[in-house]
Amino acid sequence: MVSCDGLKILSNIPLSVSLFQTSFGKSKNSKPMSHELRQIKELKTNYKKAGLDSINISLDTLKPDKYEFITRRKGWSRVLAGIDLAVQLGYDNLKVNVVVMKNFNDDEILDFVLLTRDRPIDVRFIEYMPFSGNQWNNTKIMPFSEMLTKIKEAHPDLLTLENAPNDTSKAYKVPEFKGQVGFITSMTEHFCGTCNRLRLMADGSLKVCLFGNTEISLR
């Protein structure tokens, strides 16, 4: 994500897959830093120079079998390794986006909160929104208020954090946890009036709103 004069441009252009698909393993012959990790550290420097200042990762489940059902491929462990690697590489603004659906992954909300205990990441719970092809129906929506209640029952000392005027996420934090959680309430408490996001797509098009179909070609 690159910011300029208050406007935030979110890029949908994928980074090198090696950044997120690195697996780690130790053996008695292993060295403190592998050649592959050194290469990725060099990539991180190049990304920083290019203006990359944050990373968003989509992960709707912490269960490997459910991950495979959603994505139709294996790779859950690589995603978790990628999150930890991004933390190691010094990306302070690391967001993990979780689309919450009733009777599908709402039982994992507290597990995602625990993900922030030892990691300085921002887990953002997103209300299920209608998109083309996602078989949306309102019975799958779990409102922000219900998610917050569930978390407060387990963590009654949950802190409310201050949000910037154009933030799309409502931020909270469990005391003593390194990271924080947030809620993107597009369905129950929309924020269209203060949104300042533009999305740069991989094909060179600029998308003004995720809910709209209008795109502007920059090519």
PDB file of C-alpha atoms in Angstrom:
ATOM      1  CA  MET A   1       0.000   0.000   0.000  1.00  0.00           C
ATOM      2  CA  VAL A   2       1.298   3.464  -0.905  1.00  0.00           C
ATOM      3  CA  SER A   3      -0.051   6.679   0.633  1.00  0.00           C
ATOM      4  CA  CYS A   4       0.032  10.086  -1.029  1.00  0.00           C
ATOM      5  CA  ASP A   5      -1.524  13.302   0.306  1.00  0.00           C
ATOM      6  CA  GLY A   6      -4.130  11.470   2.367  1.00  0.00           C
ATOM      7  CA  LEU A   7      -5.126   9.105  -0.444  1.00  0.00           C
ATOM      8  CA  LYS A   8      -4.348   5.429   0.000  1.00  0.00           C
ATOM      9  CA  ILE A   9      -3.729   3.249  -3.037  1.00  0.00           C
ATOM     10  CA  LEU A  10      -4.007  -0.479  -2.410  1.00  0.00           C
ATOM     11  CA  SER A  11      -2.312  -2.642  -4.991  1.00  0.00           C
ATOM     12  CA  ASN A  12      -3.678  -6.009  -6.098  1.00  0.00           C
ATOM     13  CA  ILE A  13      -0.413  -6.786  -7.859  1.00  0.00           C
ATOM     14  CA  PRO A  14       1.005  -9.962  -6.280  1.00  0.00           C
ATOM     15  CA  LEU A  15       4.447  -9.917  -4.731  1.00  0.00           C
ATOM     16  CA  SER A  16       6.984 -12.618  -5.390  1.00  0.00           C
ATOM     17  CA  VAL A  17       5.472 -15.901  -4.262  1.00  0.00           C
ATOM     18  CA  SER A  18       8.725 -16.736  -2.532  1.00  0.00           C
ATOM     19  CA  LEU A  19       7.917 -14.143   0.120  1.00  0.00           C
ATOM     20  CA  PHE A  20       4.881 -16.076   1.285  1.00  0.00           C
ATOM     21  CA  GLN A  21       5.648 -19.646   0.264  1.00  0.00           C
ATOM     22  CA  THR A  22       8.862 -20.233   2.161  1.00  0.00           C
ATOM     23  CA  SER A  23       8.957 -23.172   4.519  1.00  0.00           C
ATOM     24  CA  PHE A  24      11.339 -23.417   7.443  1.00  0.00           C
ATOM     25  CA  GLY A  25      13.048 -26.439   8.854  1.00  0.00           C
ATOM     26  CA  LYS A  26      15.950 -27.058  11.179  1.00  0.00           C
ATOM     27  CA  SER A  27      18.419 -29.875  11.183  1.00  0.00           C
ATOM     28  CA  LYS A  28      21.693 -30.456  12.946  1.00  0.00           C
ATOM     29  CA  ASN A  29      23.474 -29.224   9.810  1.00  0.00           C
ATOM     30  CA  SER A  30      21.340 -26.129   9.298  1.00  0.00           C
ATOM     31  CA  LYS A  31      22.860 -22.657   9.367  1.00  0.00           C
ATOM     32  CA  PRO A  32      21.398 -19.680  11.260  1.00  0.00           C
ATOM     33  CA  MET A  33      20.179 -18.068   8.025  1.00  0.00           C
ATOM     34  CA  SER A  34      19.422 -20.029   4.881  1.00  0.00           C
ATOM     35  CA  HIS A  35      20.389 -18.811   1.410  1.00  0.00           C
ATOM     36  CA  GLU A  36      16.687 -18.539   0.568  1.00  0.00           C
ATOM     37  CA  LEU A  37      16.011 -16.346   3.591  1.00  0.00           C
ATOM     38  CA  ARG A  38      18.923 -14.083   2.652  1.00  0.00           C
ATOM     39  CA  GLN A  39      17.405 -13.693  -0.820  1.00  0.00           C
ATOM     40  CA  ILE A  40      14.033 -12.797   0.665  1.00  0.00           C
ATOM     41  CA  LYS A  41      15.648 -10.219   2.937  1.00  0.00           C
ATOM     42  CA  GLU A  42      17.090  -8.630  -0.196  1.00  0.00           C
ATOM     43  CA  LEU A  43      13.613  -8.668  -1.765  1.00  0.00           C
ATOM     44  CA  LYS A  44      12.238  -6.949   1.326  1.00  0.00           C
ATOM     45  CA  THR A  45      14.759  -4.132   0.902  1.00  0.00           C
ATOM     46  CA  ASN A  46      13.766  -3.711  -2.744  1.00  0.00           C
ATOM     47  CA  TYR A  47      10.062  -3.635  -1.853  1.00  0.00           C
ATOM     48  CA  LYS A  48      10.723  -0.963   0.768  1.00  0.00           C
ATOM     49  CA  LYS A  49      12.653   1.141  -1.733  1.00  0.00           C
ATOM     50  CA  ALA A  50       9.762   0.797  -4.187  1.00  0.00           C
ATOM     51  CA  GLY A  51       7.404   2.285  -1.597  1.00  0.00           C
ATOM     52  CA  LEU A  52       5.742  -0.806  -0.140  1.00  0.00           C
ATOM     53  CA  ASP A  53       4.812   0.050   3.437  1.00  0.00           C
ATOM     54  CA  SER A  54       2.249  -2.586   4.388  1.00  0.00           C
ATOM     55  CA  ILE A  55       1.154  -6.122   3.562  1.00  0.00           C
ATOM     56  CA  ASN A  56      -2.390  -7.498   3.611  1.00  0.00           C
ATOM     57  CA  ILE A  57      -2.905 -11.258   3.797  1.00  0.00           C
ATOM     58  CA  SER A  58      -6.283 -12.955   3.381  1.00  0.00           C
ATOM     59  CA  LEU A  59      -6.802 -15.961   5.645  1.00  0.00           C
ATOM     60  CA  ASP A  60     -10.325 -17.103   6.543  1.00  0.00           C
ATOM     61  CA  THR A  61      -9.444 -20.143   8.635  1.00  0.00           C
ATOM     62  CA  LEU A  62      -6.766 -21.544  10.919  1.00  0.00           C
ATOM     63  CA  LYS A  63      -7.773 -25.120  10.107  1.00  0.00           C
ATOM     64  CA  PRO A  64      -5.741 -26.771   7.330  1.00  0.00           C
ATOM     65  CA  ASP A  65      -8.625 -28.920   6.058  1.00  0.00           C
ATOM     66  CA  LYS A  66     -10.979 -25.945   5.869  1.00  0.00           C
ATOM     67  CA  TYR A  67      -8.287 -23.890   4.135  1.00  0.00           C
ATOM     68  CA  GLU A  68      -8.002 -26.592   1.492  1.00  0.00           C
ATOM     69  CA  PHE A  69     -11.798 -26.614   1.091  1.00  0.00           C
ATOM     70  CA  ILE A  70     -11.885 -22.828   0.576  1.00  0.00           C
ATOM     71  CA  THR A  71      -8.898 -22.509  -1.742  1.00  0.00           C
ATOM     72  CA  ARG A  72      -9.062 -25.961  -3.368  1.00  0.00           C
ATOM     73  CA  ARG A  73      -5.358 -26.382  -2.769  1.00  0.00           C
ATOM     74  CA  LYS A  74      -2.905 -27.129   0.003  1.00  0.00           C
ATOM     75  CA  GLY A  75      -0.737 -24.411   1.479  1.00  0.00           C
ATOM     76  CA  TRP A  76      -2.118 -23.395   4.877  1.00  0.00           C
ATOM     77  CA  SER A  77       1.233 -23.975   6.589  1.00  0.00           C
ATOM     78  CA  ARG A  78       2.995 -21.805   3.994  1.00  0.00           C
ATOM     79  CA  VAL A  79       0.596 -18.941   4.670  1.00  0.00           C
ATOM     80  CA  LEU A  80       1.326 -19.106   8.413  1.00  0.00           C
ATOM     81  CA  ALA A  81       5.050 -19.310   7.675  1.00  0.00           C
ATOM     82  CA  GLY A  82       4.669 -16.304   5.386  1.00  0.00           C
ATOM     83  CA  ILE A  83       3.007 -14.273   8.139  1.00  0.00           C
ATOM     84  CA  ASP A  84       5.801 -15.088  10.567  1.00  0.00           C
ATOM     85  CA  LEU A  85       8.407 -14.337   7.915  1.00  0.00           C
ATOM     86  CA  ALA A  86       6.892 -10.928   7.168  1.00  0.00           C
ATOM     87  CA  VAL A  87       7.051 -10.148  10.900  1.00  0.00           C
ATOM     88  CA  GLN A  88      10.698 -11.226  10.976  1.00  0.00           C
ATOM     89  CA  LEU A  89      11.463  -9.027   7.979  1.00  0.00           C
ATOM     90  CA  GLY A  90      10.225  -5.972   9.833  1.00  0.00           C
ATOM     91  CA  TYR A  91       6.886  -5.174   8.202  1.00  0.00           C
ATOM     92  CA  ASP A  92       5.194  -3.342  11.063  1.00  0.00           C
ATOM     93  CA  ASN A  93       1.955  -2.725   9.168  1.00  0.00           C
ATOM     94  CA  LEU A  94       0.945  -6.341   8.582  1.00  0.00           C
ATOM     95  CA  LYS A  95      -2.778  -7.051   8.298  1.00  0.00           C
ATOM     96  CA  VAL A  96      -4.510 -10.432   8.229  1.00  0.00           C
ATOM     97  CA  ASN A  97      -8.021 -10.150   6.775  1.00  0.00           C
ATOM     98  CA  VAL A  98     -10.645 -12.668   7.881  1.00  0.00           C
ATOM     99  CA  VAL A  99     -14.091 -12.801   6.260  1.00  0.00           C
ATOM    100  CA  VAL A 100     -16.387 -14.136   8.982  1.00  0.00           C
ATOM    101  CA  MET A 101     -19.384 -16.284   8.037  1.00  0.00           C
ATOM    102  CA  LYS A 102     -21.942 -17.718  10.419  1.00  0.00           C
ATOM    103  CA  ASN A 103     -21.807 -21.480  10.885  1.00  0.00           C
ATOM    104  CA  PHE A 104     -18.639 -21.678   8.830  1.00  0.00           C
ATOM    105  CA  ASN A 105     -15.702 -20.000  10.555  1.00  0.00           C
ATOM    106  CA  ASP A 106     -17.285 -17.920  13.335  1.00  0.00           C
ATOM    107  CA  ASP A 107     -16.101 -20.595  15.776  1.00  0.00           C
ATOM    108  CA  GLU A 108     -12.509 -19.541  14.998  1.00  0.00           C
ATOM    109  CA  ILE A 109     -12.805 -15.877  15.995  1.00  0.00           C
ATOM    110  CA  LEU A 110     -11.126 -16.389  19.365  1.00  0.00           C
ATOM    111  CA  ASP A 111      -8.361 -18.442  17.747  1.00  0.00           C
ATOM    112  CA  PHE A 112      -7.620 -15.538  15.421  1.00  0.00           C
ATOM    113  CA  VAL A 113      -7.519 -13.187  18.408  1.00  0.00           C
ATOM    114  CA  LEU A 114      -4.909 -15.457  20.005  1.00  0.00           C
ATOM    115  CA  LEU A 115      -2.862 -15.112  16.819  1.00  0.00           C
ATOM    116  CA  THR A 116      -2.119 -11.545  17.967  1.00  0.00           C
ATOM    117  CA  ARG A 117      -0.741 -12.608  21.336  1.00  0.00           C
ATOM    118  CA  ASP A 118       2.836 -13.132  20.170  1.00  0.00           C
ATOM    119  CA  ARG A 119       2.715 -11.434  16.768  1.00  0.00           C
ATOM    120  CA  PRO A 120       2.580  -7.642  16.156  1.00  0.00           C
ATOM    121  CA  ILE A 121      -0.109  -8.023  13.500  1.00  0.00           C
ATOM    122  CA  ASP A 122      -3.554  -6.565  12.898  1.00  0.00           C
ATOM    123  CA  VAL A 123      -6.215  -9.260  12.473  1.00  0.00           C
ATOM    124  CA  ARG A 124      -9.233  -7.649  10.820  1.00  0.00           C
ATOM    125  CA  PHE A 125     -12.599  -9.382  10.925  1.00  0.00           C
ATOM    126  CA  ILE A 126     -14.666  -8.504   7.862  1.00  0.00           C
ATOM    127  CA  GLU A 127     -18.437  -8.758   7.674  1.00  0.00           C
ATOM    128  CA  TYR A 128     -19.486 -11.060   4.848  1.00  0.00           C
ATOM    129  CA  MET A 129     -20.244  -8.883   1.807  1.00  0.00           C
ATOM    130  CA  PRO A 130     -21.966  -9.622  -1.508  1.00  0.00           C
ATOM    131  CA  PHE A 131     -19.595 -10.069  -4.434  1.00  0.00           C
ATOM    132  CA  SER A 132     -20.142 -11.614  -7.818  1.00  0.00           C
ATOM    133  CA  GLY A 133     -19.854 -15.385  -7.569  1.00  0.00           C
ATOM    134  CA  ASN A 134     -19.583 -15.720  -3.773  1.00  0.00           C
ATOM    135  CA  GLN A 135     -23.135 -17.116  -3.332  1.00  0.00           C
ATOM    136  CA  TRP A 136     -23.914 -14.421  -0.789  1.00  0.00           C
ATOM    137  CA  ASN A 137     -26.991 -14.500   1.416  1.00  0.00           C
ATOM    138  CA  ASN A 138     -27.768 -12.545   4.558  1.00  0.00           C
ATOM    139  CA  THR A 139     -28.046 -15.624   6.778  1.00  0.00           C
ATOM    140  CA  LYS A 140     -24.250 -15.918   6.604  1.00  0.00           C
ATOM    141  CA  ILE A 141     -23.632 -12.429   7.984  1.00  0.00           C
ATOM    142  CA  MET A 142     -22.224 -12.229  11.488  1.00  0.00           C
ATOM    143  CA  PRO A 143     -22.581  -8.590  12.550  1.00  0.00           C
ATOM    144  CA  PHE A 144     -19.703  -6.722  14.106  1.00  0.00           C
ATOM    145  CA  SER A 145     -21.655  -6.415  17.366  1.00  0.00           C
ATOM    146  CA  GLU A 146     -21.906 -10.206  17.727  1.00  0.00           C
ATOM    147  CA  MET A 147     -18.217 -10.707  16.984  1.00  0.00           C
ATOM    148  CA  LEU A 148     -17.283  -8.058  19.532  1.00  0.00           C
ATOM    149  CA  THR A 149     -19.521  -9.629  22.184  1.00  0.00           C
ATOM    150  CA  LYS A 150     -17.915 -13.032  21.638  1.00  0.00           C
ATOM    151  CA  ILE A 151     -14.424 -11.585  22.056  1.00  0.00           C
ATOM    152  CA  LYS A 152     -15.344  -9.532  25.127  1.00  0.00           C
ATOM    153  CA  GLU A 153     -16.775 -12.620  26.814  1.00  0.00           C
ATOM    154  CA  ALA A 154     -13.340 -14.240  26.535  1.00  0.00           C
ATOM    155  CA  HIS A 155     -11.363 -11.024  27.032  1.00  0.00           C
ATOM    156  CA  PRO A 156     -13.411  -8.640  29.212  1.00  0.00           C
ATOM    157  CA  ASP A 157     -10.446  -6.255  29.442  1.00  0.00           C
ATOM    158  CA  LEU A 158     -10.454  -5.659  25.673  1.00  0.00           C
ATOM    159  CA  LEU A 159      -9.302  -2.114  24.925  1.00  0.00           C
ATOM    160  CA  THR A 160     -10.854   0.219  22.361  1.00  0.00           C
ATOM    161  CA  LEU A 161      -8.159   1.950  20.320  1.00  0.00           C
ATOM    162  CA  GLU A 162      -8.390   5.365  18.700  1.00  0.00           C
ATOM    163  CA  ASN A 163      -9.098   5.324  14.972  1.00  0.00           C
ATOM    164  CA  ALA A 164      -7.941   7.851  12.392  1.00  0.00           C
ATOM    165  CA  PRO A 165     -10.674   9.780  10.506  1.00  0.00           C
ATOM    166  CA  ASN A 166     -10.333   7.660   7.341  1.00  0.00           C
ATOM    167  CA  ASP A 167      -9.783   4.257   8.926  1.00  0.00           C
ATOM    168  CA  THR A 168     -12.005   1.516   7.536  1.00  0.00           C
ATOM    169  CA  SER A 169     -11.445  -0.718  10.561  1.00  0.00           C
ATOM    170  CA  LYS A 170     -12.572  -0.314  14.173  1.00  0.00           C
ATOM    171  CA  ALA A 171      -9.516  -1.213  16.265  1.00  0.00           C
ATOM    172  CA  TYR A 172      -9.291  -3.092  19.569  1.00  0.00           C
ATOM    173  CA  LYS A 173      -6.521  -4.723  21.547  1.00  0.00           C
ATOM    174  CA  VAL A 174      -6.184  -7.329  24.264  1.00  0.00           C
ATOM    175  CA  PRO A 175      -3.826  -5.914  26.931  1.00  0.00           C
ATOM    176  CA  GLU A 176      -0.368  -7.516  26.910  1.00  0.00           C
ATOM    177  CA  PHE A 177      -0.909  -8.902  23.397  1.00  0.00           C
ATOM    178  CA  LYS A 178       1.621  -7.720  20.816  1.00  0.00           C
ATOM    179  CA  GLY A 179      -0.927  -7.279  18.047  1.00  0.00           C
ATOM    180  CA  GLN A 180      -4.463  -5.976  17.732  1.00  0.00           C
ATOM    181  CA  VAL A 181      -7.791  -6.827  16.130  1.00  0.00           C
ATOM    182  CA  GLY A 182     -10.181  -4.777  14.065  1.00  0.00           C
ATOM    183  CA  PHE A 183     -13.587  -4.959  12.433  1.00  0.00           C
ATOM    184  CA  ILE A 184     -14.526  -3.885   8.926  1.00  0.00           C
ATOM    185  CA  THR A 185     -18.255  -3.256   9.229  1.00  0.00           C
ATOM    186  CA  SER A 186     -19.232  -2.764   5.598  1.00  0.00           C
ATOM    187  CA  MET A 187     -22.721  -4.217   6.050  1.00  0.00           C
ATOM    188  CA  THR A 188     -23.945  -3.012   9.457  1.00  0.00           C
ATOM    189  CA  GLU A 189     -22.022   0.269   9.895  1.00  0.00           C
ATOM    190  CA  HIS A 190     -20.735   1.357   6.497  1.00  0.00           C
ATOM    191  CA  PHE A 191     -18.014   3.989   6.166  1.00  0.00           C
ATOM    192  CA  CYS A 192     -18.503   5.181   2.578  1.00  0.00           C
ATOM    193  CA  GLY A 193     -18.528   8.842   3.613  1.00  0.00           C
ATOM    194  CA  THR A 194     -14.985   8.743   4.994  1.00  0.00           C
ATOM    195  CA  CYS A 195     -13.389   6.126   2.718  1.00  0.00           C
ATOM    196  CA  ASN A 196     -10.282   7.370   0.873  1.00  0.00           C
ATOM    197  CA  ARG A 197      -9.209   4.104  -0.777  1.00  0.00           C
ATOM    198  CA  LEU A 198      -8.415   3.439  -4.408  1.00  0.00           C
ATOM    199  CA  ARG A 199      -7.451  -0.042  -5.554  1.00  0.00           C
ATOM    200  CA  LEU A 200      -4.872  -0.593  -8.295  1.00  0.00           C
ATOM    201  CA  MET A 201      -5.614  -3.883 -10.040  1.00  0.00           C
ATOM    202  CA  ALA A 202      -3.038  -6.207 -11.588  1.00  0.00           C
ATOM    203  CA  ASP A 203      -4.273  -5.354 -15.109  1.00  0.00           C
ATOM    204  CA  GLY A 204      -3.546  -1.640 -14.661  1.00  0.00           C
ATOM    205  CA  SER A 205      -7.104  -0.608 -13.823  1.00  0.00           C
ATOM    206  CA  LEU A 206      -8.068   1.666 -10.949  1.00  0.00           C
ATOM    207  CA  LYS A 207     -11.080   0.600  -8.890  1.00  0.00           C
ATOM    208  CA  VAL A 208     -12.786   3.274  -6.812  1.00  0.00           C
ATOM    209  CA  CYS A 209     -15.095   1.058  -4.745  1.00  0.00           C
ATOM    210  CA  LEU A 210     -15.159  -2.666  -4.087  1.00  0.00           C
ATOM    211  CA  PHE A 211     -18.961  -2.573  -4.182  1.00  0.00           C
ATOM    212  CA  GLY A 212     -18.993  -1.039  -7.667  1.00  0.00           C
ATOM    213  CA  ASN A 213     -18.087  -2.442 -11.069  1.00  0.00           C
ATOM    214  CA  THR A 214     -16.582   0.775 -12.453  1.00  0.00           C
ATOM    215  CA  GLU A 215     -12.868   0.663 -13.237  1.00  0.00           C
ATOM    216  CA  ILE A 216     -10.600   3.259 -14.841  1.00  0.00           C
ATOM    217  CA  SER A 217      -7.810   2.000 -17.079  1.00  0.00           C
ATOM    218  CA  LEU A 218      -4.427   3.596 -16.409  1.00  0.00           C
ATOM    219  CA  ARG A 219      -2.792   1.919 -19.380  1.00  0.00           C
TER     220      ARG A 219
END
